[in-house]
Amino acid sequence: MAIEVRIPTILRSYTEGAKAVNAKGSTLEELIGDLEARHPGLKDRLVDESGLRRFVNVYLNDEDVRFLGGLGTPVADGDTVTVLPAVAGGAR
Amino acid sequence: MLTISRELVDKIVAHARADHPDEACGVVAGPAGSDRPERFVPMENAERSPTFYRFDSMEQFRVWREMDDRDEVPVVIYHSHTATEAYPSRTDISYASEPDAHYVLVSTASEEEAPFRSYRIVDGVVTEEEVKIIESYG
């Protein structure tokens, strides 16, 4: 068993085109570390020095991890993590 | 080129007018690979701002999953500019994250007309494209 991570179109260049990949970890931070080992470059698109990037949404199952525990959110085998770039912009 | 039905154009413009002076935003979903916008999905602007928009993260999750389940993609991603022209701002370009989408901009700066323009935004490069409005997809 592993944790399924669903990858958005714009990041599939890091996963050889795969829409979903597997990774391991007991927290989101560990999971992202494991993703980076398997798909180098991906981590930098998800986090910066202050934590999760502001315009990347990460969901554990059906919840935005910002409402759970951010990078410290516990994850377990059988969970699904979904990454979606925020859709944002504006005249400013 | 973006080919889109008159009915959808009218719905997008009506949404932009209704939310003015705040920016309105949403998507039009269509079957994957078809490049044909079909299902109008107005979204909440979580920022409720005249100069910025951002999809609410939970609403986006539900809508993106629904598209996935239906084998659809966001063919069009639209938003309005309420005081400036219908051209992507630097902000729009830096956050554009769907390389396959048609980014539609509507300007509600004028009460008489609402310019409706479409762009591709890939790797920070904006390319305007022709908009072909048709009565129906036949």
XYZ file of C-alpha atoms in Angstrom:
230
model
C 0.000 0.000 0.000
C 1.054 3.542 -0.584
C -0.386 7.004 -0.810
C -1.697 8.077 -4.182
C -0.701 11.587 -5.241
C -2.720 13.126 -8.078
C -0.623 15.411 -10.225
C -2.013 18.384 -12.194
C -1.298 18.749 -15.921
C 1.262 21.504 -15.439
C 3.445 19.327 -13.167
C 3.277 16.105 -15.177
C 6.571 16.936 -16.847
C 8.088 15.808 -13.530
C 6.200 12.492 -13.501
C 6.795 11.348 -17.098
C 3.234 12.369 -17.872
C 1.625 10.294 -15.111
C -1.632 11.688 -13.690
C -1.078 9.929 -10.382
C 1.999 8.559 -8.641
C 2.605 6.708 -5.397
C 4.690 7.923 -2.487
C 5.293 7.161 1.167
C 5.490 9.097 4.396
C 3.746 9.653 7.699
C 3.287 13.394 7.251
C 2.732 15.541 4.206
C 6.269 16.875 4.577
C 7.736 13.359 4.468
C 5.512 12.484 1.551
C 6.791 15.479 -0.408
C 10.365 14.470 0.469
C 9.702 10.988 -0.907
C 8.098 12.483 -4.038
C 11.206 14.584 -4.576
C 13.416 11.469 -4.394
C 11.284 9.769 -7.045
C 10.561 12.845 -9.173
C 13.340 15.419 -8.716
C 12.220 19.024 -9.045
C 8.664 18.460 -7.865
C 9.266 19.601 -4.292
C 10.328 23.064 -5.353
C 7.006 23.509 -7.167
C 5.066 22.660 -4.001
C 6.920 24.291 -1.147
C 9.213 27.225 -0.483
C 11.165 28.177 2.646
C 7.986 29.337 4.409
C 5.973 26.161 3.745
C 3.410 25.235 1.121
C 3.461 27.638 -1.783
C 0.632 30.138 -1.584
C -0.760 29.392 -5.024
C -0.670 25.629 -4.795
C -3.611 23.827 -3.217
C -2.928 20.438 -1.632
C -5.800 18.266 -0.475
C -5.755 15.207 1.753
C -8.691 13.121 0.580
C -11.469 15.775 0.534
C -9.860 18.475 2.703
C -7.530 21.372 1.975
C -4.435 20.649 4.105
C -4.333 24.324 5.070
C -7.369 23.545 7.250
C -5.720 20.397 8.645
C -2.110 20.878 9.647
C -0.228 22.124 6.609
C 3.020 20.236 6.018
C 2.654 18.515 9.395
C -0.650 16.887 8.415
C -0.479 13.129 9.125
C -0.970 10.894 6.090
C -1.412 7.139 5.892
C -1.526 4.294 3.397
C -4.732 4.413 1.410
C -5.011 8.204 1.530
C -5.197 10.244 -1.635
C -3.339 13.521 -1.901
C -4.425 15.868 -4.692
C -2.353 18.777 -5.940
C -4.132 21.579 -7.812
C -2.578 24.886 -8.782
C -4.785 27.699 -7.497
C -6.693 29.455 -10.247
C -6.037 33.108 -9.584
C -5.168 36.401 -11.183
C -6.674 39.798 -11.653
C -6.058 43.304 -12.872
C -3.889 44.278 -9.923
C -8.746 29.767 -31.974
C -11.569 29.509 -29.467
C -14.877 28.331 -30.879
C -17.703 28.943 -28.415
C -21.485 29.149 -28.554
C -23.329 32.463 -28.321
C -25.236 31.154 -25.305
C -22.023 30.559 -23.322
C -20.601 33.958 -24.260
C -23.821 35.579 -23.014
C -23.640 33.629 -19.740
C -20.032 34.635 -19.099
C -20.758 38.299 -19.823
C -23.897 38.194 -17.633
C -21.860 36.739 -14.751
C -19.217 39.452 -15.174
C -21.909 42.162 -15.197
C -23.657 40.690 -12.157
C -20.493 40.655 -10.030
C -19.240 44.067 -11.161
C -17.457 45.958 -9.555
C -15.828 42.768 -8.224
C -14.061 40.445 -10.638
C -16.099 37.407 -11.695
C -14.501 34.058 -12.529
C -15.374 30.553 -13.611
C -14.765 27.754 -16.054
C -16.481 26.154 -19.000
C -15.874 22.431 -18.985
C -15.824 20.281 -22.074
C -15.029 16.689 -23.030
C -11.304 15.896 -22.760
C -9.625 16.246 -26.133
C -12.596 17.993 -27.776
C -11.481 21.612 -27.220
C -15.223 22.376 -27.097
C -16.560 24.389 -24.127
C -19.950 23.009 -23.080
C -20.744 23.100 -19.358
C -20.864 26.556 -17.740
C -19.534 26.548 -14.162
C -19.532 29.995 -12.535
C -17.183 30.054 -9.541
C -17.063 32.083 -6.386
C -14.342 34.732 -6.304
C -12.950 33.925 -2.847
C -11.180 37.299 -2.843
C -14.356 39.324 -3.596
C -12.152 42.020 -5.008
C -12.338 44.504 -7.887
C -8.680 43.806 -8.731
C -8.043 40.156 -7.878
C -9.682 36.774 -8.164
C -8.998 33.367 -6.765
C -11.166 30.268 -6.936
C -12.282 29.078 -3.514
C -10.041 26.063 -2.851
C -12.795 23.670 -1.774
C -15.105 24.690 -4.606
C -12.228 24.209 -7.045
C -11.569 20.748 -5.628
C -15.216 19.711 -6.086
C -15.425 21.139 -9.595
C -12.101 19.622 -10.709
C -13.088 16.221 -9.327
C -16.452 16.421 -11.030
C -14.709 17.185 -14.323
C -12.385 14.241 -13.741
C -15.330 11.922 -13.081
C -17.025 13.102 -16.281
C -13.813 12.911 -18.330
C -13.900 16.662 -18.848
C -11.254 19.379 -18.733
C -11.467 23.129 -18.094
C -11.601 24.173 -21.764
C -12.189 27.819 -20.815
C -11.069 29.630 -17.661
C -12.643 33.074 -17.561
C -12.494 36.142 -15.400
C -13.366 39.798 -15.685
C -11.400 42.984 -15.401
C -13.690 45.666 -14.065
C -11.734 48.855 -14.744
C -9.125 47.852 -17.300
C -8.965 46.230 -20.709
C -9.572 42.554 -21.415
C -5.881 41.699 -21.608
C -3.953 39.439 -19.175
C -2.200 41.360 -16.407
C 1.185 40.408 -15.030
C -0.675 38.722 -12.180
C -2.769 36.699 -14.624
C 0.339 35.545 -16.430
C 2.286 34.580 -13.327
C -0.536 32.420 -11.916
C -1.710 30.839 -15.167
C -1.467 27.116 -14.504
C -3.549 25.345 -17.150
C -1.458 25.237 -20.338
C -4.281 23.635 -22.334
C -7.002 26.126 -21.353
C -8.333 29.111 -23.246
C -8.018 32.038 -20.855
C -10.993 34.293 -21.524
C -10.989 37.896 -20.340
C -14.087 40.080 -20.262
C -13.928 43.772 -19.457
C -16.859 45.411 -17.705
C -15.164 48.812 -17.631
C -17.704 50.159 -20.121
C -21.462 49.898 -19.654
C -22.084 49.872 -23.395
C -19.926 46.978 -24.502
C -18.115 44.075 -22.887
C -14.994 43.112 -24.850
C -14.584 39.295 -24.880
C -11.075 38.083 -25.735
C -9.209 34.803 -25.454
C -5.571 33.887 -24.827
C -3.222 30.988 -24.381
C -0.840 31.471 -21.491
C 2.027 28.965 -21.495
C 5.286 29.362 -19.554
C 4.639 33.069 -19.064
C 4.011 33.723 -22.754
C 0.654 35.210 -23.785
C -0.768 34.555 -27.229
C -4.073 36.150 -28.164
C -6.288 33.999 -30.340
C -9.328 34.530 -32.512
C -12.742 33.979 -30.904
C -15.311 32.390 -33.192
C -18.830 32.702 -31.802
C -21.306 30.255 -33.280
C -25.036 29.815 -32.746
C -24.751 26.138 -31.833
C -22.273 23.269 -32.057
C -24.653 21.441 -34.401
